[in-house]
PDB file of C-alpha atoms in Angstrom:
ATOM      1  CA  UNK A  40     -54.495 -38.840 -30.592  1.00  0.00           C
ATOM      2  CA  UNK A  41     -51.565 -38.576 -33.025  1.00  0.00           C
ATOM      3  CA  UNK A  42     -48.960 -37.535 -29.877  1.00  0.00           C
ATOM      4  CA  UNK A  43     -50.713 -40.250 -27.569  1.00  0.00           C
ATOM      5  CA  UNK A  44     -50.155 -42.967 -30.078  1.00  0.00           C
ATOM      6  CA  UNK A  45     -46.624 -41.805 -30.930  1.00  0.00           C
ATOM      7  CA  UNK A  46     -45.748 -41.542 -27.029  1.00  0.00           C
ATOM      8  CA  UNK A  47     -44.314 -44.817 -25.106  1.00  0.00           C
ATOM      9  CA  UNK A  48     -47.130 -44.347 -22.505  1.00  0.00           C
ATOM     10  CA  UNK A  49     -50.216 -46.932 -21.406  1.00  0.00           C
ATOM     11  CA  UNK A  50     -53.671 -44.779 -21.139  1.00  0.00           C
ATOM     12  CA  UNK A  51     -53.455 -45.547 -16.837  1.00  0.00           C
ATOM     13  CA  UNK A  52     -49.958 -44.102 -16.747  1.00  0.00           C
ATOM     14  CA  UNK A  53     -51.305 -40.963 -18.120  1.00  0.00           C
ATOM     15  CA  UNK A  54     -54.251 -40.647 -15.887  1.00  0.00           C
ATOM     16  CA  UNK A  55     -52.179 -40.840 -12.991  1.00  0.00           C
ATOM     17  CA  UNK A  56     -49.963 -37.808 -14.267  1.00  0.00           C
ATOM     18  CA  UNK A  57     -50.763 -34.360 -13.244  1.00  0.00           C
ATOM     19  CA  UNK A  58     -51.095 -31.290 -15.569  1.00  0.00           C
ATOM     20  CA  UNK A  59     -47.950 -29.499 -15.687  1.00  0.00           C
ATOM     21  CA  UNK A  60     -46.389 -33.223 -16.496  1.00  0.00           C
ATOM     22  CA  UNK A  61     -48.705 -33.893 -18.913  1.00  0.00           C
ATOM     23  CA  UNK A  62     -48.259 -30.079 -20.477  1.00  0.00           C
ATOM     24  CA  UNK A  63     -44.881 -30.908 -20.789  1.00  0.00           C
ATOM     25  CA  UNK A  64     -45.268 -34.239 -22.744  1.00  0.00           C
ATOM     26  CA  UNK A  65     -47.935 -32.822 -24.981  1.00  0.00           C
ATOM     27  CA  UNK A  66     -47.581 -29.428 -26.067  1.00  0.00           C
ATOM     28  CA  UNK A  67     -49.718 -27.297 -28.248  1.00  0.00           C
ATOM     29  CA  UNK A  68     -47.194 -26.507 -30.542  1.00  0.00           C
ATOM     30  CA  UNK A  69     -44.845 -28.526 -32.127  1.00  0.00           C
ATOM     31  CA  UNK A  70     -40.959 -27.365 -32.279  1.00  0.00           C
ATOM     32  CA  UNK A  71     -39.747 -28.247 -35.561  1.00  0.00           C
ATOM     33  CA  UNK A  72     -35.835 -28.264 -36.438  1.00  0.00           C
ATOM     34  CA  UNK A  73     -35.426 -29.006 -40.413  1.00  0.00           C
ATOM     35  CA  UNK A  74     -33.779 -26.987 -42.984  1.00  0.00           C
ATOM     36  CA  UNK A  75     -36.821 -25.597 -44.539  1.00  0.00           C
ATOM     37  CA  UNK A  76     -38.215 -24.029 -41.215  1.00  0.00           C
ATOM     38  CA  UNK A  77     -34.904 -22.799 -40.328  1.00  0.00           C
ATOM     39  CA  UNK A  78     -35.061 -20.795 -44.358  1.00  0.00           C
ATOM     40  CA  UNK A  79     -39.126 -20.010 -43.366  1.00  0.00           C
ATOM     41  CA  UNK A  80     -37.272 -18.589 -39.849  1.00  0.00           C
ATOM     42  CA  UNK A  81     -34.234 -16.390 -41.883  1.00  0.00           C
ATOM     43  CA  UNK A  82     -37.257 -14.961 -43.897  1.00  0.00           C
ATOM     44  CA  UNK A  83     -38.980 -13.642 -41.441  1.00  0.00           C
ATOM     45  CA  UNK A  84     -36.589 -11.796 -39.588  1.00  0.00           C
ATOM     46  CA  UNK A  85     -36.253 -10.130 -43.179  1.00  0.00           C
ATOM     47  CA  UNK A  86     -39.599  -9.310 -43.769  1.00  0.00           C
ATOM     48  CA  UNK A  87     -40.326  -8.202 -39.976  1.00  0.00           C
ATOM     49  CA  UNK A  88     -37.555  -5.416 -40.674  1.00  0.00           C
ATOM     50  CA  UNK A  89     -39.475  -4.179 -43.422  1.00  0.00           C
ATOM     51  CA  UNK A  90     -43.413  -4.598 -42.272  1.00  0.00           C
ATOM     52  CA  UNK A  91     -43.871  -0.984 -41.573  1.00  0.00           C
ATOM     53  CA  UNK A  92     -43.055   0.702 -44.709  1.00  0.00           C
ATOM     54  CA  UNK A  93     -46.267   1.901 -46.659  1.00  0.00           C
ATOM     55  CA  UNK A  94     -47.584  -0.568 -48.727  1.00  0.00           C
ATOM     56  CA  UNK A  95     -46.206  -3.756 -46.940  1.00  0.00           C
ATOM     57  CA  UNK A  96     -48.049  -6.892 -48.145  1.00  0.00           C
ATOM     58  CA  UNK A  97     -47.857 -10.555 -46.913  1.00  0.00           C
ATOM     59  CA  UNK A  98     -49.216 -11.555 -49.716  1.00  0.00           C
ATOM     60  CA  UNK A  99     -45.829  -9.382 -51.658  1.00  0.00           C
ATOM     61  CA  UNK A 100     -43.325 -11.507 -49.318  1.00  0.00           C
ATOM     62  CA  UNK A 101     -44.875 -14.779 -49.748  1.00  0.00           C
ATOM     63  CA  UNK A 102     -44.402 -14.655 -53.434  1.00  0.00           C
ATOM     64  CA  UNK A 103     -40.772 -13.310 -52.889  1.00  0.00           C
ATOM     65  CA  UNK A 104     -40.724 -16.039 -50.270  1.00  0.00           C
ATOM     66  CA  UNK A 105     -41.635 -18.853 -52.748  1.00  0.00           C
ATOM     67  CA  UNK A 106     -39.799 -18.270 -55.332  1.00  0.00           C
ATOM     68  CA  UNK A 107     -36.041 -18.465 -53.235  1.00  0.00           C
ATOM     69  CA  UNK A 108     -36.745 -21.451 -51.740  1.00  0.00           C
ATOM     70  CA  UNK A 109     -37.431 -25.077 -53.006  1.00  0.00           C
ATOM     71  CA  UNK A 110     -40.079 -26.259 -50.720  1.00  0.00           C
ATOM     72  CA  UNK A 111     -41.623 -24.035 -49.554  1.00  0.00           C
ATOM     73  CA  UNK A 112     -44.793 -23.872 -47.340  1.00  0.00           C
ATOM     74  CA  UNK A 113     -48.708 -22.961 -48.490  1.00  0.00           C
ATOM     75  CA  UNK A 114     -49.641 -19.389 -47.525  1.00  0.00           C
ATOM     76  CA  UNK A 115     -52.059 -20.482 -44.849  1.00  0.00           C
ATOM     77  CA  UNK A 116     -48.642 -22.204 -43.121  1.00  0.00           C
ATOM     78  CA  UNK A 117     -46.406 -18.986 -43.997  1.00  0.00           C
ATOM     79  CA  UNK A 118     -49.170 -16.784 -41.984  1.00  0.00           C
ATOM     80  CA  UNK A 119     -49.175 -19.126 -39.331  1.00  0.00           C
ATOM     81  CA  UNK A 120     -46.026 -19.462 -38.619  1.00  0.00           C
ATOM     82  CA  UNK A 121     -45.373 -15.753 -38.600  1.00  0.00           C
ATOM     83  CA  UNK A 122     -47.742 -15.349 -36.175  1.00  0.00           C
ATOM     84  CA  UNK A 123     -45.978 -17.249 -33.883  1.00  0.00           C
ATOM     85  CA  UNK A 124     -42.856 -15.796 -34.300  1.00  0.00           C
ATOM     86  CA  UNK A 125     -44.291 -12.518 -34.034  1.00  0.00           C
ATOM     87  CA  UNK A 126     -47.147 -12.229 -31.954  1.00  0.00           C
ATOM     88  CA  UNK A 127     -49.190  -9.052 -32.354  1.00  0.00           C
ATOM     89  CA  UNK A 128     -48.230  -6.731 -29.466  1.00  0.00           C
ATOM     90  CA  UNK A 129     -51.308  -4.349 -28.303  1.00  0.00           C
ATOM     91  CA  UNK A 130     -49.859  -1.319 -27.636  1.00  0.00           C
ATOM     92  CA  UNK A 131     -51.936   1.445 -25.710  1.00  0.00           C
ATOM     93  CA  UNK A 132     -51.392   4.932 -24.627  1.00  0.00           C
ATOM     94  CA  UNK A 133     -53.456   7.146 -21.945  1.00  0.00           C
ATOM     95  CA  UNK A 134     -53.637  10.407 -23.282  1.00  0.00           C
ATOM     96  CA  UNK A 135     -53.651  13.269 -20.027  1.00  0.00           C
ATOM     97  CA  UNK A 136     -54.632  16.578 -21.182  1.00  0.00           C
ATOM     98  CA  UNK A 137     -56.804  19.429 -19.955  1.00  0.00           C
ATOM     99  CA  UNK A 138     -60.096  20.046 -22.307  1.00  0.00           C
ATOM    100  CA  UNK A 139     -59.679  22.985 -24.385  1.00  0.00           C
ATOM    101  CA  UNK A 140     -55.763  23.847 -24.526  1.00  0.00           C
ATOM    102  CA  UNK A 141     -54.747  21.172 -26.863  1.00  0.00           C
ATOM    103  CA  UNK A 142     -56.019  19.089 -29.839  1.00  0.00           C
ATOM    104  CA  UNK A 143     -54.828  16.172 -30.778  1.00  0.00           C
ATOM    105  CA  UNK A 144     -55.385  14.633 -34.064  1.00  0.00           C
ATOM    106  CA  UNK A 145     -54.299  11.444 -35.040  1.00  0.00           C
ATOM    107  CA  UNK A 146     -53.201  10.885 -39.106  1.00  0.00           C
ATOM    108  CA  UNK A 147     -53.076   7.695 -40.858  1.00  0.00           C
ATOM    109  CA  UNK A 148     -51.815   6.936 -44.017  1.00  0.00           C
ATOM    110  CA  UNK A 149     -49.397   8.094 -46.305  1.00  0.00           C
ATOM    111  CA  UNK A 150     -47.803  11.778 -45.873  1.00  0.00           C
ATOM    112  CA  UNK A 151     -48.489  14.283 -48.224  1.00  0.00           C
TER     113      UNK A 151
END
């Protein structure tokens, strides 16, 4: 109701649109251009570098995160928006092999 009110639009000029117009006009997600997402965006790519290495915490980079910054966003927004930056990617892999001549065994966790 918030982008309806805030749009120049009568309620009939709307129901005569079609989808992809209306789409266009109201999107799910907001863009936002200030300086403070731009800093949340510069974070990420930091902490996306390192999200791999054993031991990797949001929790870790959101304190990190807070104290550089002035204003910076709750930890609910800070997951959020990295999850829109960085959408999880499923990765999967068909394994081929003939029963019996190999074994494969699949390790997780630190290396001894």
């Amino acid at each position: 109701m918030k982008l309806f009110k805030a749009s120049d639009y009568r309620f009939k000029e709307l129901l005569e649109m079609d989808n992809a117009k209306l789409k266009e006009l109201f999107t799910s997600h907001t863009t936002i251009d200030n300086g403070r997402f731009s800093q949340l965006m510069e974070y990420f790519d930091k902490v996306n570098q390192v999200r791999n290495h054993p031991g990797f915490t949001f929790q870790y980079h959101y304190n990190q995160y807070k104290h550089e910054v002035d204003k910076p966003y709750s930890y609910t927004q800070f997951m959020e928006h990295y999850r829109r930056k960085h959408a999880k990617i499923k990765g999967s892999m068909k394994l081929e092999h003939e029963a019996g001549k190999e074994v494969y065994i699949d390790f997780t966790g630190k290396k001894l």
